Coordinates of C-alpha atoms and ligand atoms in Angstrom, one line a residue:
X194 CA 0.0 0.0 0.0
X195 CA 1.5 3.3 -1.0
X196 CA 0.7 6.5 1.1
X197 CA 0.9 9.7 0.3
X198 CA 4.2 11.3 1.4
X199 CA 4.9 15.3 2.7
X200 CA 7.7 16.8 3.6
X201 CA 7.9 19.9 5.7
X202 CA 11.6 20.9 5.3
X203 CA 13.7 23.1 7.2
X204 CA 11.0 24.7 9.9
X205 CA 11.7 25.5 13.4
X206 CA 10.2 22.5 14.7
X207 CA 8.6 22.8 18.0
X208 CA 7.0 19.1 18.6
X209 CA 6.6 19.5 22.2
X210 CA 7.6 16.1 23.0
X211 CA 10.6 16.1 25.6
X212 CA 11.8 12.7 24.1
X213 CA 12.0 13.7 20.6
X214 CA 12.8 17.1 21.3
X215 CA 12.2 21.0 19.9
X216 CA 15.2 21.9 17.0
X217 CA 15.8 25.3 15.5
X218 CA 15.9 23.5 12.1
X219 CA 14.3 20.1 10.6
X220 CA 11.9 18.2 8.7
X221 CA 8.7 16.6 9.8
X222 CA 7.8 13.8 7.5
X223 CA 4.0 12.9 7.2
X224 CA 3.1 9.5 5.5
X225 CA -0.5 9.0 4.9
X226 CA -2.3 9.9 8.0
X227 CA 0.9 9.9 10.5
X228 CA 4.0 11.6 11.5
X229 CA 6.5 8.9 10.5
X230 CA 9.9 11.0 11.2
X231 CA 10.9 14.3 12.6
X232 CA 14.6 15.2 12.4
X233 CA 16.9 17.3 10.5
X234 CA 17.7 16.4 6.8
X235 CA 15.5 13.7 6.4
X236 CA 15.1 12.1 3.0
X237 CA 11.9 11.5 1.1
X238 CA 12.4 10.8 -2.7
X239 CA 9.3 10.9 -3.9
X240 CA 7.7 13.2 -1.3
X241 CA 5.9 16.1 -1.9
X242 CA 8.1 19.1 -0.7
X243 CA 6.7 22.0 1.4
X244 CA 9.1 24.3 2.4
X245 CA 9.0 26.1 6.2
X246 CA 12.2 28.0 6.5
X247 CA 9.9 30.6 7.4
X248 CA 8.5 28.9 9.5
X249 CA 7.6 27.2 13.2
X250 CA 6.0 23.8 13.1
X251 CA 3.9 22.5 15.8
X252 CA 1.0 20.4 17.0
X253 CA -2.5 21.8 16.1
X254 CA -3.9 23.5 18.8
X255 CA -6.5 21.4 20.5
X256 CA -10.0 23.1 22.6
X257 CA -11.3 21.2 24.8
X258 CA -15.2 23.1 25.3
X259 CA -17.0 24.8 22.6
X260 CA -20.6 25.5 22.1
X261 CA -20.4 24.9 18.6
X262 CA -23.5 25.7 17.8
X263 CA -23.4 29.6 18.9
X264 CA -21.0 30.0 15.9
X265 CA -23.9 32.5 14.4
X266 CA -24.6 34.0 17.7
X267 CA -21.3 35.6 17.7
X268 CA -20.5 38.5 20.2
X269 CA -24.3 39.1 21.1
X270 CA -23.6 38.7 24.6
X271 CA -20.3 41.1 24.8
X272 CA -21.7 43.2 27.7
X273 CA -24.3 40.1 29.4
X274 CA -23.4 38.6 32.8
X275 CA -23.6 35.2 33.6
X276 CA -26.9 35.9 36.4
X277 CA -29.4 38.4 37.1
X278 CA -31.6 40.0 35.1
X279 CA -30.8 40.4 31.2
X280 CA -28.1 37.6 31.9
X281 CA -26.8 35.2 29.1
X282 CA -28.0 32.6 30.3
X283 CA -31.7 33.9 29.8
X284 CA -30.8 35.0 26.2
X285 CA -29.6 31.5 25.3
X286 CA -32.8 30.0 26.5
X287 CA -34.8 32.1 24.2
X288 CA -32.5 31.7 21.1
X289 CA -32.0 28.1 21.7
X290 CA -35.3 27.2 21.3
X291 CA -35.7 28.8 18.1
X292 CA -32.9 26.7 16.4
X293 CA -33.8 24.1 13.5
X294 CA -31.3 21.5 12.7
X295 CA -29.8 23.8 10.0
X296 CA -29.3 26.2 12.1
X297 CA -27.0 24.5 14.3
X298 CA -25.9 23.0 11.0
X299 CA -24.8 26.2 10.0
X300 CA -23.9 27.8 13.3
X301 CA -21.3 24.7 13.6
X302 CA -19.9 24.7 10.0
X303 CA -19.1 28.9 11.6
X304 CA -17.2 27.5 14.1
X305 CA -15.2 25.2 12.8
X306 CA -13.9 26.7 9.9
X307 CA -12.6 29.8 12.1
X308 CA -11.5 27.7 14.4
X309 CA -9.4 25.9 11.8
X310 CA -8.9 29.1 10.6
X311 CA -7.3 29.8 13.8
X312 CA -4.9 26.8 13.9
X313 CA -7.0 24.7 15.7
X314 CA -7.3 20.9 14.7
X315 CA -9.0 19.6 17.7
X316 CA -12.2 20.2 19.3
X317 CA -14.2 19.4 21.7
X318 CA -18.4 20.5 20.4
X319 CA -20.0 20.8 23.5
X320 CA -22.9 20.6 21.7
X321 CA -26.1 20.9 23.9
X322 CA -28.5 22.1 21.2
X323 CA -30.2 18.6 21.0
X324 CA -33.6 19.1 20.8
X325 CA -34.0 16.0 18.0
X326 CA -32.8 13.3 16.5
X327 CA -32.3 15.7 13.4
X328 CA -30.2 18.4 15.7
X329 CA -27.9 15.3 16.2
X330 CA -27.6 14.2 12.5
X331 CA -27.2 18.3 11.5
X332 CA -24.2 18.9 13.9
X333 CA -22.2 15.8 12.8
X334 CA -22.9 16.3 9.3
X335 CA -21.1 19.7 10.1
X336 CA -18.2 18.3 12.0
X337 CA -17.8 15.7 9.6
X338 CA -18.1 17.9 6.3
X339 CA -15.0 20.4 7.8
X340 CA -12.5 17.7 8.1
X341 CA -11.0 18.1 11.8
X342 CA -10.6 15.9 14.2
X343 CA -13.5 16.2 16.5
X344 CA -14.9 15.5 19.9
X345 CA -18.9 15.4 19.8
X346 CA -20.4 15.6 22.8
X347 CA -23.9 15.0 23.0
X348 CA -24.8 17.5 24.8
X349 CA -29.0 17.8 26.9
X350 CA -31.8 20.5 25.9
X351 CA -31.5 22.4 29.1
X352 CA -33.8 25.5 28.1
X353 CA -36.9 22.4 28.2
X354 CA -36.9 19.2 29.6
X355 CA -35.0 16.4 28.1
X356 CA -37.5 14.4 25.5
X357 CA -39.2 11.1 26.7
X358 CA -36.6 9.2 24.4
X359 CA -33.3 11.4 24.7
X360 CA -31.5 8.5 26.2
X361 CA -32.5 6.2 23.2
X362 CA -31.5 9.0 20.7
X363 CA -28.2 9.1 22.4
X364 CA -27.8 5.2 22.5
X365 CA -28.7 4.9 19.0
X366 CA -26.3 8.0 17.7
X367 CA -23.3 6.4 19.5
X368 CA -24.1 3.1 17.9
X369 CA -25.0 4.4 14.7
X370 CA -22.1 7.0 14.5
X371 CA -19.7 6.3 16.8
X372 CA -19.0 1.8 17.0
X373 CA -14.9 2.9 16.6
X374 CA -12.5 5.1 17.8
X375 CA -10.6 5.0 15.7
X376 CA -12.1 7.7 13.3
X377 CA -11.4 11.7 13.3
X378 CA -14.5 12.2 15.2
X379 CA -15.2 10.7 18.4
X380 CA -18.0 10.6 20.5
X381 CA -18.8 12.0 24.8
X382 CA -21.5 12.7 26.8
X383 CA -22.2 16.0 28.2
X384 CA -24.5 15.6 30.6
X385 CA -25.9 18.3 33.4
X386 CA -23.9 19.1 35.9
X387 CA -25.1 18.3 39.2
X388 CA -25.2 22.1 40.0
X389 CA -27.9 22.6 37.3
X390 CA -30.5 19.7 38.0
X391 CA -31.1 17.0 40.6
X392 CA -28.3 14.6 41.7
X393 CA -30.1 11.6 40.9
X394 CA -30.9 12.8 36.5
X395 CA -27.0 14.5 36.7
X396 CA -26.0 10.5 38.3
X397 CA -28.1 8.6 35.7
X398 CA -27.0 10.7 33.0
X399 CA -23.0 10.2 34.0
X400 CA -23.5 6.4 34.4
X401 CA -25.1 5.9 30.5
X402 CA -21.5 7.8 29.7
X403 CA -19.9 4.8 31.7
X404 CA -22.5 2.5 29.9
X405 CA -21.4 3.8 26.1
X406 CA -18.0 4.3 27.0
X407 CA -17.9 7.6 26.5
X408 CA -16.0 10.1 28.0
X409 CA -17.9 13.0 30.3
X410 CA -17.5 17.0 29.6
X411 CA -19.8 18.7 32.3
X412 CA -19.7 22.4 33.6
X413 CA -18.8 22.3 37.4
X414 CA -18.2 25.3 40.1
X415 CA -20.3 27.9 37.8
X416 CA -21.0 31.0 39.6
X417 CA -23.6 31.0 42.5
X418 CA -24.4 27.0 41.8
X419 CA -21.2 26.1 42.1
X420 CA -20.8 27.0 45.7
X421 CA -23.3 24.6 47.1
X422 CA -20.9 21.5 47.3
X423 CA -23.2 19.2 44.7
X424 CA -19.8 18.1 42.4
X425 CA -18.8 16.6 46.1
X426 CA -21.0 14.8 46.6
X427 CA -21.1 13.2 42.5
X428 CA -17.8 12.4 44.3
X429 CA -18.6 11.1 47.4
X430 CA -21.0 9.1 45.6
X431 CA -17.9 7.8 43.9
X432 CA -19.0 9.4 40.2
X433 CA -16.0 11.4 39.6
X434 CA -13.5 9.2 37.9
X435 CA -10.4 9.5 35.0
X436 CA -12.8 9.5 31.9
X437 CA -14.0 13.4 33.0
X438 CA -13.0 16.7 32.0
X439 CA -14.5 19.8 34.6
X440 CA -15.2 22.5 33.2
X441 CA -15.2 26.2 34.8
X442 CA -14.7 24.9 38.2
X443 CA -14.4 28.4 39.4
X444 CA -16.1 28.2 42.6
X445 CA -16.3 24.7 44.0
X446 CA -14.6 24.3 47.4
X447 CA -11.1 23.1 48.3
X448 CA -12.4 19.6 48.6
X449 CA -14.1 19.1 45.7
X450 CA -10.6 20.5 43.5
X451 CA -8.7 17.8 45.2
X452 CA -11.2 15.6 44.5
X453 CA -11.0 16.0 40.9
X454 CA -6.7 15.5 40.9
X455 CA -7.6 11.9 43.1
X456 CA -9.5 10.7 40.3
X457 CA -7.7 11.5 37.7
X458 CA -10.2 14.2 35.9
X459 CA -8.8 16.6 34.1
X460 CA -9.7 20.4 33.6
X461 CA -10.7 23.0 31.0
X462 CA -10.6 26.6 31.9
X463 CA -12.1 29.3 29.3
X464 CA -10.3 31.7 31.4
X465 CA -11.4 34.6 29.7
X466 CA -15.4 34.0 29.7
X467 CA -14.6 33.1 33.6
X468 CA -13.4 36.6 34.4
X469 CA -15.9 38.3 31.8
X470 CA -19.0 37.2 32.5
X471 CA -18.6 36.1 36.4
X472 CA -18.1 32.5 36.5
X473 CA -15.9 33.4 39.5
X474 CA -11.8 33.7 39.6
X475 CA -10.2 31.0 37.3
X476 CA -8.8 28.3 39.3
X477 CA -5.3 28.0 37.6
X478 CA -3.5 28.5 41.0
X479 CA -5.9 26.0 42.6
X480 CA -4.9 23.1 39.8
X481 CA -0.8 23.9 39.7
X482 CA -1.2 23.8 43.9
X483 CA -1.9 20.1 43.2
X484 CA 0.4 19.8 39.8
X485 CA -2.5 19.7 37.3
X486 CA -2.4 21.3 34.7
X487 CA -5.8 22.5 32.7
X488 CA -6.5 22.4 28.8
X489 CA -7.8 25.5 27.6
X490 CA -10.7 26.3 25.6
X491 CA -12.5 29.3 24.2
X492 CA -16.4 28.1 25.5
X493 CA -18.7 30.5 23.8
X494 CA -18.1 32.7 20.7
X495 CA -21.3 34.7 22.0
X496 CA -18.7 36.8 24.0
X497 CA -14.9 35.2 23.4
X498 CA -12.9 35.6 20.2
X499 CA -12.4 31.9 18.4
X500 CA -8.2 31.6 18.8
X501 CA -6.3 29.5 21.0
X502 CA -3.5 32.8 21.5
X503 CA -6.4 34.8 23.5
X504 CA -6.5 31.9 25.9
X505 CA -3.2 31.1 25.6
X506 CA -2.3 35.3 26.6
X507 CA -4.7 35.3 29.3
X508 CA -4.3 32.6 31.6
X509 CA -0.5 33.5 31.8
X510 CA -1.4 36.7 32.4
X511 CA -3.8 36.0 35.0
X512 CA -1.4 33.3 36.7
X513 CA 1.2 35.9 36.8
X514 CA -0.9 38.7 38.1
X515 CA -1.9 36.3 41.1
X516 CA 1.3 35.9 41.7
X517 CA 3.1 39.3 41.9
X518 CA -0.5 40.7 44.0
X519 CA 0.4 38.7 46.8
X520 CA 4.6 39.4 46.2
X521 CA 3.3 43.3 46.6
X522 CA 1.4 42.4 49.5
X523 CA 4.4 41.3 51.2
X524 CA 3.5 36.9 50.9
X525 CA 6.6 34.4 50.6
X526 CA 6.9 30.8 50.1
X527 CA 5.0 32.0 46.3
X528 CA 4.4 29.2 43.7
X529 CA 6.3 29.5 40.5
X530 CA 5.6 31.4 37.4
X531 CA 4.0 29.4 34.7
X532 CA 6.4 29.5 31.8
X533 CA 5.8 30.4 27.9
X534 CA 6.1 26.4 27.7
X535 CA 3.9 25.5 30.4
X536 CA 0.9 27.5 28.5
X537 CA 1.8 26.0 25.0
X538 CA 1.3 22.6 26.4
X539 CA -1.9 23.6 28.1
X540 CA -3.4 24.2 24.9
X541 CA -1.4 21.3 23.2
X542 CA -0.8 18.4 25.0
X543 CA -3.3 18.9 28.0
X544 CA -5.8 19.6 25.6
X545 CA -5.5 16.1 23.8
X546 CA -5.2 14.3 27.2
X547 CA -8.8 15.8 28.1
X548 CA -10.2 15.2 25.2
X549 CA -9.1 11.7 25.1
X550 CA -6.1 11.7 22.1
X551 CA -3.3 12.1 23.6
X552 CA -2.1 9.1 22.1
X553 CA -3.5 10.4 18.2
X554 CA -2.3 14.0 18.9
X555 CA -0.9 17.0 21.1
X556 CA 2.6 16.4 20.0
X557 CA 4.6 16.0 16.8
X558 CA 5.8 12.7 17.6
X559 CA 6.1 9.9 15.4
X560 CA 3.8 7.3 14.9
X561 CA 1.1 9.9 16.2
X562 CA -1.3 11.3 13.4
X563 CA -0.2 14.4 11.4
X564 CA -2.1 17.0 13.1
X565 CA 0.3 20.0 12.5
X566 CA -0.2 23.7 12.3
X567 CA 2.6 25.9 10.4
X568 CA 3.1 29.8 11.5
X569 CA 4.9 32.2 9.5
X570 CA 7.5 33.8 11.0
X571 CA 8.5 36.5 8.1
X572 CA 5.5 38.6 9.4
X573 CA 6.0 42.4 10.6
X574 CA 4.6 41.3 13.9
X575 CA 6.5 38.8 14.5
X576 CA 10.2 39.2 13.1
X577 CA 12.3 38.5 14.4
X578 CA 12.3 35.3 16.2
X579 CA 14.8 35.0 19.1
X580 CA 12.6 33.0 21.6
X581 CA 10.3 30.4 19.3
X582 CA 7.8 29.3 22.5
X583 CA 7.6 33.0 23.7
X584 CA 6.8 34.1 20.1
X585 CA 3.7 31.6 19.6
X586 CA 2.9 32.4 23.0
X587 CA 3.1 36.3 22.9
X588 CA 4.6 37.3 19.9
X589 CA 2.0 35.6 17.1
X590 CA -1.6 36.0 16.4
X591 CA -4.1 34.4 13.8
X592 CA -2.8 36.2 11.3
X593 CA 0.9 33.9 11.2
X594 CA -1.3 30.7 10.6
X595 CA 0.1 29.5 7.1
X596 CA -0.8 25.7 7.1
X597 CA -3.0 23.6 9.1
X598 CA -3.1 19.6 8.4
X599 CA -5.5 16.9 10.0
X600 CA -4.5 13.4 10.1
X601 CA -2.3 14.5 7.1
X602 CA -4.7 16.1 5.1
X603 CA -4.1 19.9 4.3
X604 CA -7.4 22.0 5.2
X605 CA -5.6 25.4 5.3
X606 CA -2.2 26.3 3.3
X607 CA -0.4 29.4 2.1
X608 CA -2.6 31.2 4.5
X609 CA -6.0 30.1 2.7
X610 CA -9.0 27.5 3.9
X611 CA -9.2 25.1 1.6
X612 CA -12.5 23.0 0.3
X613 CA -14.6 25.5 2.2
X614 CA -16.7 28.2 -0.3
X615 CA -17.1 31.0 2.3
X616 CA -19.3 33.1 0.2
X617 CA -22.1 30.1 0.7
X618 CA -21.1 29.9 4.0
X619 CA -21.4 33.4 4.8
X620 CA -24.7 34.0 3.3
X621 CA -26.5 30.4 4.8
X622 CA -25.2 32.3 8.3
X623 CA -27.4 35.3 7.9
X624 CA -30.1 33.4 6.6
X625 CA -29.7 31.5 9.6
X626 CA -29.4 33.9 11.8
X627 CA -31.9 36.1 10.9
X628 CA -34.6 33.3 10.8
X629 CA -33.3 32.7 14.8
X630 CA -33.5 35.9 15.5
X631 CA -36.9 36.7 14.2
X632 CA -38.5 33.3 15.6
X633 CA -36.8 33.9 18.7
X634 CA -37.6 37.9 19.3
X635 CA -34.2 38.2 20.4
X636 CA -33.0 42.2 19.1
X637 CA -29.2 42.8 18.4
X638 CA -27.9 45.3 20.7
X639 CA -28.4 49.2 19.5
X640 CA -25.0 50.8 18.4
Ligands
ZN872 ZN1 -19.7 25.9 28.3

């Protein structure tokens, strides 16, 4: 069987695996679907030759929470809060239960392509828009069309009651969609969180994860709710387990943080909704106390901008600012600094370990797939390079993202999306949206 060969010659090559190592000049070689040698002068006679001596290779970011669907509600929630009156949360309920399957269609097709766009080539669609079986078939149609790797999870109505027959609509989608891993999309549950509904529907719900074999996404420690102590008892109830990213966890109690590291959970902060809208103070301190480290994730495009460099540039700064606040105020004994590599791993490695693939993805090692993002480094912003990690950390924006491959496959190269016409794409999302907004009675904000 012959595979298609590439060759990504003479890059700086950051593939964030400590065995393999980072170099200031080599060659990744991708062989069908798979990294199959990173090093400097590799050989490949028959390869297909792409040159990055402009360049800095490195794994795809990966985002571990997004509400894919919102893609077309972009930035109408800016100045909402999370609670009260004229909150988010009620505006979502309304629009929500407006949506037809193509609107979510659409609304995910948004997100993903901005998000690949963006360098991403993972994601977690924390897609609770599943009203019917047709919402289900929409999104995956979506996620399948754009060609990234993908995590759906199923995600409950929560602006009604679940239907009579959710749980067999679920049961059947995971058979129907979802019998292998081994495929670019694969499939979790993202049930309620205990915070949001009783413990015994939030406990049923986690054990038909168990039951498919599916991993868990749930919102925990979200403003007000959180502070009740329900995630404890999930866990003294002995729910919590490895198989679960938390998301948020902003305000649950010191218990209930160390009960997540004992099990093994993992974590997904969207630091910059958390501050914005008043999930509570972002927990990044909390997690390093007990040497976890969190993915990152951008959450809701309703208020956050799509990239993985936002999140990236705000939970450093965040961390940082902790930090030196209580330096000022005279405190010793002070954790350390997270460094420009301890973020870049948040949102590459740790992303892939809470979504499930960190043995497919997160770094450029070989034998994993070829999920591999290329950033130009001949840009005015960015030139020139003296510290590669601190200049994807800092230094770079969207605008250096060249290349983008999936499991090998090109999707975005010489700074273009490819097999996506964005003039359909951009007028189905005002058709879209305009048919939400008008069924929903939702007005845009007045300028
Ligand atoms: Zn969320």
């Amino acid at each position: 069987m012959t595979f298609q060969r590439i060759l990504i010659r003479n890059g700086c090559v950051l593939t964030l695996d400590k065995r393999v190592g980072n170099f200031h000049q080599a060659d990744v070689l991708i062989e069908g679907t798979k990294i199959t040698a990173v090093g400097p002068n590799l050989s490949a006679a028959d390869a297909e030759v792409i040159d990055a001596s402009e360049m800095i290779v490195m794994p795809g970011f990966i985002d571990t929470h997004r509400h894919l669907w919102e893609g077309i509600l972009r930035n109408i929630g800016t100045d909402m809060p999370l609670e009260g009156e004229a909150s988010l949360t009620t505006a979502l309920n309304t629009l929500a239960a407006a949506y037809r399957p193509e609107d979510a269609y659409v609304g995910n097709l948004v997100g993903l392509y901005s998000a690949l766009d963006a360098g991403i080539t993972t994601i977690l669609d924390w897609s609770d828009i599943q009203a019917t079986r047709e919402h289900t078939d929409a999104v995956i149609k979506a996620l399948d069309e754009s060609g990234m790797r993908a995590v759906f999870a199923y995600g409950y109505p929560w602006w009604k009651d679940p239907d009579e027959h959710q749980e067999d609509w679920i049961r059947d989608i995971a058979k129907k969609c979802f019998s292998t891993k081994d495929q670019l999309l694969t499939f979790a549950l993202a049930p309620h969180g205990p915070e949001i509904t009783s413990f015994d529907v939030s406990k049923a719900q986690w054990e038909l994860a168990r039951e498919l074999d599916a991993r868990i996404s749930v919102h925990v420690g979200v403003g007000t709710a959180g502070q009740h102590g329900k995630l404890g008892r999930m866990g003294q109830a002995g729910l919590l387990k490895n198989d679960t990213t938390y998301i948020h966890c902003t305000t649950l109690s010191e218990d209930e943080i160390k009960m997540i590291v004992d099990t093994g959970g993992t974590v997904s902060l969207s630091s910059t909704s958390e501050m914005t809208i008043g999930y509570g103070m972002p927990p990044i301190q909390r997690f390093l106390n007990h040497g976890l480290r969190p993915s990152l994730s951008v959450g809701a495009e309703t208020n956050m901008p799509n990239d993985m460099f936002t999140q990236m540039h705000s939970l450093n700064s965040l961390q940082h600012a902790m930090i030196f606040d209580r330096k000022l105020a005279g405190k010793r004994n002070l954790p350390p600094f997270m460094t420009s590599r301890d973020v870049i791993e948040c949102a590459t490695i740790e992303g892939a370990r809470a979504n499930g693939l960190l043995h497919k993805t997160g770094t450029l090692t070989p034998g994993k797939e070829a999920d591999i993002l290329m950033l130009r480094t001949d840009r005015p912003n960015i030139l020139p390079v003296n510290d590669p990690i601190g200049a994807v950390v800092w230094g770079m924006d969207t605008s250096n993202v060249d290349s983008v491959f999936v499991a090998g496959n090109a999707l975005k190269r010489d700074g273009k999306l490819l097999s996506v016409d964005l003039d359909d794409l951009r007028r189905k999302a005002y058709e879209v949206r305009d048919y939400v907004l008008t069924k929903s009675g939702f007005g845009l904000p007045e300028i």
